[in-house]
DNA sequence: CTGTTTTTGGTACTTTAGTATGAGTCCCGA
DNA sequence: TCGGGACTCATACTAAAGTACCAAAAACAG
């Protein structure tokens, strides 16, 4: 919100500056109209690109749908396991990373597969990403 | 490439049109300089946004690094298998999809794991995506 | 046409993954 | 304090996944 106000302020200021520039240009008469128009065009062209880039960055940031996670009944620990699975770790490796036994991880994985309606961990990864509960 | 030429042609044409518009405006004298400048600003602002959007689409479309695939010595058939793996299919399902036996898929997968320096298919998926040989 | 790579497939085996079931601990809200 | 959910772990399976080794077509380049 603050950024939007800043950007629009900058826009108005640059517009006013251009009005002034054009006035001086016509008064002195040594700057052709074409140059003034060219400058205006370039300035607003750049402003257009800048604003667009800023707004697109927010869209691009694939944020995680925490509501969906809750909706599916995936617990905190289960989600941690899911993240590790998506990194390509084995059950044993996940167990070591989370300081629990492999049995525990197997239980978590089994529950995850049911909750994500999947038959394999690879399928679970796919589904989780399509549901936006894992960053792509 | 064709699009780039088209866009720049459009840019030049619109610039020339604005030159003409400004000439008429000053001749007739009933259109203020401010309006002309405003129109120019808005037009190029929009053009800037448009071009940026187009160029970002290409960036966003995560294209596949075919050179890398060749570099790793991954054959055509192996790559097909890799794509199926990333979709979360089992060896049997891949075999059915590609009309070959499960043994063949196992061979391909085994070769893929060596070429992608991975121990598991989940790890292979991760690696392939980080190497940009699979769309994210 | 010949040598090489790719693709296919099999057998036999080891290792992970996943299921089913039961059970103990801990924490939190009613 | 009592029940329930979350987390932990174990055993005993079954089912996939992955390895190793071999071998024969098929495609392909020189």
Short mmCIF file of N, CA and C (backbone and C1' of nucleotides) in Angstrom, two decimals, chain C residues 1-29:
data_model
loop_
_atom_site.label_atom_id
_atom_site.label_comp_id
_atom_site.label_asym_id
_atom_site.label_seq_id
_atom_site.Cartn_x
_atom_site.Cartn_y
_atom_site.Cartn_z
P DC C 1 25.01 -55.09 -46.86
"O5'" DC C 1 26.37 -55.84 -46.62
"C5'" DC C 1 27.56 -55.29 -47.24
"C4'" DC C 1 28.50 -54.78 -46.17
"C3'" DC C 1 28.38 -55.48 -44.83
"O3'" DC C 1 29.71 -55.72 -44.35
"C1'" DC C 1 28.15 -53.14 -44.53
P DT C 2 29.96 -56.79 -43.16
"O5'" DT C 2 30.45 -55.80 -42.03
"C5'" DT C 2 31.56 -54.92 -42.26
"C4'" DT C 2 31.70 -53.97 -41.08
"C3'" DT C 2 31.57 -54.62 -39.70
"O3'" DT C 2 32.51 -54.05 -38.82
"C1'" DT C 2 30.02 -52.87 -39.88
P DG C 3 33.06 -54.90 -37.61
"O5'" DG C 3 33.04 -53.81 -36.45
"C5'" DG C 3 33.69 -52.56 -36.64
"C4'" DG C 3 32.97 -51.49 -35.84
"C3'" DG C 3 32.77 -51.82 -34.36
"O3'" DG C 3 33.13 -50.68 -33.60
"C1'" DG C 3 30.68 -51.25 -35.35
P DT C 4 33.13 -50.68 -32.02
"O5'" DT C 4 31.87 -49.77 -31.70
"C5'" DT C 4 31.74 -48.50 -32.36
"C4'" DT C 4 30.46 -47.82 -31.90
"C3'" DT C 4 30.12 -48.02 -30.41
"O3'" DT C 4 29.73 -46.78 -29.86
"C1'" DT C 4 28.27 -48.66 -31.74
P DT C 5 29.60 -46.57 -28.29
"O5'" DT C 5 28.09 -46.10 -28.15
"C5'" DT C 5 27.59 -45.09 -29.03
"C4'" DT C 5 26.08 -45.20 -29.12
"C3'" DT C 5 25.36 -45.24 -27.75
"O3'" DT C 5 24.36 -44.23 -27.75
"C1'" DT C 5 24.57 -46.97 -29.17
P DT C 6 23.50 -43.89 -26.46
"O5'" DT C 6 22.13 -44.59 -26.84
"C5'" DT C 6 21.61 -44.42 -28.16
"C4'" DT C 6 20.34 -45.23 -28.32
"C3'" DT C 6 19.44 -45.29 -27.08
"O3'" DT C 6 18.13 -44.96 -27.46
"C1'" DT C 6 19.85 -47.47 -27.88
P DT C 7 16.97 -44.70 -26.38
"O5'" DT C 7 16.18 -46.08 -26.40
"C5'" DT C 7 15.74 -46.61 -27.65
"C4'" DT C 7 15.33 -48.06 -27.47
"C3'" DT C 7 14.48 -48.33 -26.22
"O3'" DT C 7 13.18 -48.71 -26.65
"C1'" DT C 7 16.13 -49.99 -26.56
P DT C 8 12.03 -48.97 -25.55
"O5'" DT C 8 12.12 -50.54 -25.32
"C5'" DT C 8 12.02 -51.42 -26.43
"C4'" DT C 8 12.53 -52.79 -26.06
"C3'" DT C 8 11.92 -53.39 -24.79
"O3'" DT C 8 10.81 -54.20 -25.13
"C1'" DT C 8 14.26 -53.87 -25.03
P DG C 9 9.80 -54.70 -24.02
"O5'" DG C 9 10.65 -55.81 -23.25
"C5'" DG C 9 10.97 -57.02 -23.92
"C4'" DG C 9 11.89 -57.84 -23.06
"C3'" DG C 9 11.39 -58.08 -21.64
"O3'" DG C 9 10.76 -59.35 -21.59
"C1'" DG C 9 13.77 -57.76 -21.79
P DG C 10 10.13 -59.91 -20.27
"O5'" DG C 10 11.26 -60.84 -19.63
"C5'" DG C 10 11.97 -61.76 -20.46
"C4'" DG C 10 13.12 -62.36 -19.68
"C3'" DG C 10 12.77 -62.67 -18.22
"O3'" DG C 10 12.80 -64.08 -18.00
"C1'" DG C 10 14.86 -61.46 -18.39
P DT C 11 12.24 -64.63 -16.62
"O5'" DT C 11 13.57 -64.74 -15.73
"C5'" DT C 11 14.75 -65.35 -16.26
"C4'" DT C 11 15.85 -65.35 -15.21
"C3'" DT C 11 15.36 -65.65 -13.79
"O3'" DT C 11 16.29 -66.51 -13.16
"C1'" DT C 11 16.47 -63.56 -13.83
P DA C 12 15.87 -67.33 -11.84
"O5'" DA C 12 16.87 -66.74 -10.76
"C5'" DA C 12 18.14 -66.19 -11.16
"C4'" DA C 12 18.66 -65.30 -10.06
"C3'" DA C 12 18.01 -65.54 -8.70
"O3'" DA C 12 19.02 -65.57 -7.70
"C1'" DA C 12 17.83 -63.27 -9.27
P DC C 13 18.65 -65.96 -6.20
"O5'" DC C 13 19.00 -64.61 -5.43
"C5'" DC C 13 20.18 -63.87 -5.79
"C4'" DC C 13 20.07 -62.44 -5.32
"C3'" DC C 13 19.46 -62.28 -3.93
"O3'" DC C 13 20.46 -61.90 -3.00
"C1'" DC C 13 18.66 -60.63 -5.48
P DT C 14 20.07 -61.50 -1.52
"O5'" DT C 14 20.04 -59.92 -1.62
"C5'" DT C 14 21.17 -59.21 -2.13
"C4'" DT C 14 20.95 -57.72 -1.91
"C3'" DT C 14 20.60 -57.32 -0.48
"O3'" DT C 14 21.30 -56.13 -0.15
"C1'" DT C 14 18.85 -56.67 -1.95
P DT C 15 21.15 -55.48 1.30
"O5'" DT C 15 20.17 -54.25 0.99
"C5'" DT C 15 20.43 -53.41 -0.11
"C4'" DT C 15 19.26 -52.49 -0.36
"C3'" DT C 15 18.77 -51.74 0.89
"O3'" DT C 15 18.69 -50.38 0.52
"C1'" DT C 15 16.96 -52.69 -0.25
P DT C 16 18.83 -49.25 1.66
"O5'" DT C 16 17.58 -48.32 1.29
"C5'" DT C 16 16.35 -48.92 1.37
"C4'" DT C 16 15.36 -48.23 0.48
"C3'" DT C 16 14.43 -47.35 1.28
"O3'" DT C 16 13.94 -46.32 0.45
"C1'" DT C 16 13.26 -49.26 0.50
P DA C 17 13.02 -45.15 1.07
"O5'" DA C 17 11.55 -45.66 0.74
"C5'" DA C 17 11.30 -46.39 -0.44
"C4'" DA C 17 9.83 -46.76 -0.55
"C3'" DA C 17 8.87 -45.93 0.28
"O3'" DA C 17 7.74 -45.68 -0.53
"C1'" DA C 17 8.64 -48.21 0.86
P DG C 18 6.55 -44.75 0.00
"O5'" DG C 18 5.55 -45.83 0.60
"C5'" DG C 18 4.91 -46.74 -0.28
"C4'" DG C 18 4.04 -47.70 0.51
"C3'" DG C 18 3.11 -47.03 1.54
"O3'" DG C 18 1.79 -47.50 1.32
"C1'" DG C 18 4.28 -48.83 2.50
P DT C 19 0.60 -47.24 2.36
"O5'" DT C 19 0.49 -48.64 3.09
"C5'" DT C 19 0.23 -49.81 2.32
"C4'" DT C 19 -0.33 -50.91 3.22
"C3'" DT C 19 -1.42 -50.46 4.18
"O3'" DT C 19 -2.43 -51.48 4.20
"C1'" DT C 19 0.37 -51.39 5.41
P DA C 20 -3.80 -51.21 4.95
"O5'" DA C 20 -3.58 -52.03 6.29
"C5'" DA C 20 -2.89 -53.29 6.25
"C4'" DA C 20 -2.87 -53.89 7.65
"C3'" DA C 20 -3.90 -53.27 8.61
"O3'" DA C 20 -4.51 -54.33 9.34
"C1'" DA C 20 -1.73 -53.07 9.52
P DT C 21 -5.74 -54.01 10.32
"O5'" DT C 21 -5.06 -54.18 11.74
"C5'" DT C 21 -3.99 -55.10 11.92
"C4'" DT C 21 -3.30 -54.84 13.23
"C3'" DT C 21 -4.17 -54.13 14.27
"O3'" DT C 21 -4.33 -54.96 15.41
"C1'" DT C 21 -2.00 -53.20 14.18
P DG C 22 -5.28 -54.55 16.66
"O5'" DG C 22 -4.19 -54.22 17.79
"C5'" DG C 22 -2.99 -55.00 17.86
"C4'" DG C 22 -2.00 -54.28 18.75
"C3'" DG C 22 -2.64 -53.53 19.93
"O3'" DG C 22 -1.99 -53.92 21.14
"C1'" DG C 22 -1.12 -52.14 18.77
P DA C 23 -2.60 -53.52 22.57
"O5'" DA C 23 -1.45 -52.63 23.21
"C5'" DA C 23 -0.09 -52.81 22.80
"C4'" DA C 23 0.69 -51.55 23.11
"C3'" DA C 23 0.05 -50.69 24.22
"O3'" DA C 23 1.04 -50.29 25.12
"C1'" DA C 23 0.55 -49.38 22.35
P DG C 24 0.65 -50.12 26.69
"O5'" DG C 24 1.64 -48.97 27.15
"C5'" DG C 24 3.04 -49.08 26.87
"C4'" DG C 24 3.61 -47.71 26.57
"C3'" DG C 24 3.20 -46.64 27.60
"O3'" DG C 24 4.36 -45.97 28.07
"C1'" DG C 24 2.78 -45.89 25.38
P DT C 25 4.26 -44.98 29.32
"O5'" DT C 25 4.39 -43.56 28.60
"C5'" DT C 25 5.53 -43.29 27.77
"C4'" DT C 25 5.37 -41.91 27.15
"C3'" DT C 25 4.98 -40.81 28.13
"O3'" DT C 25 5.90 -39.73 27.99
"C1'" DT C 25 3.58 -40.77 26.23
P DC C 26 6.01 -38.61 29.13
"O5'" DC C 26 5.36 -37.35 28.39
"C5'" DC C 26 5.74 -37.04 27.05
"C4'" DC C 26 4.75 -36.06 26.44
"C3'" DC C 26 4.23 -35.00 27.42
"O3'" DC C 26 4.45 -33.72 26.86
"C1'" DC C 26 2.46 -35.99 26.18
P DC C 27 4.38 -32.42 27.82
"O5'" DC C 27 3.26 -31.56 27.10
"C5'" DC C 27 3.18 -31.54 25.67
"C4'" DC C 27 1.76 -31.21 25.24
"C3'" DC C 27 1.07 -30.13 26.09
"O3'" DC C 27 0.44 -29.20 25.23
"C1'" DC C 27 -0.33 -32.01 25.89
P DC C 28 -0.01 -27.77 25.78
"O5'" DC C 28 -1.22 -27.40 24.80
"C5'" DC C 28 -1.72 -28.38 23.88
"C4'" DC C 28 -3.24 -28.47 23.98
"C3'" DC C 28 -3.89 -27.37 24.83
"O3'" DC C 28 -5.07 -26.91 24.17
"C1'" DC C 28 -4.57 -29.47 25.61
P DG C 29 -5.66 -25.46 24.52
"O5'" DG C 29 -7.23 -25.72 24.50
"C5'" DG C 29 -7.85 -26.45 23.43
"C4'" DG C 29 -8.98 -27.31 23.98
"C3'" DG C 29 -10.07 -26.53 24.74
"O3'" DG C 29 -11.34 -27.04 24.36
"C1'" DG C 29 -9.23 -28.25 26.09
#
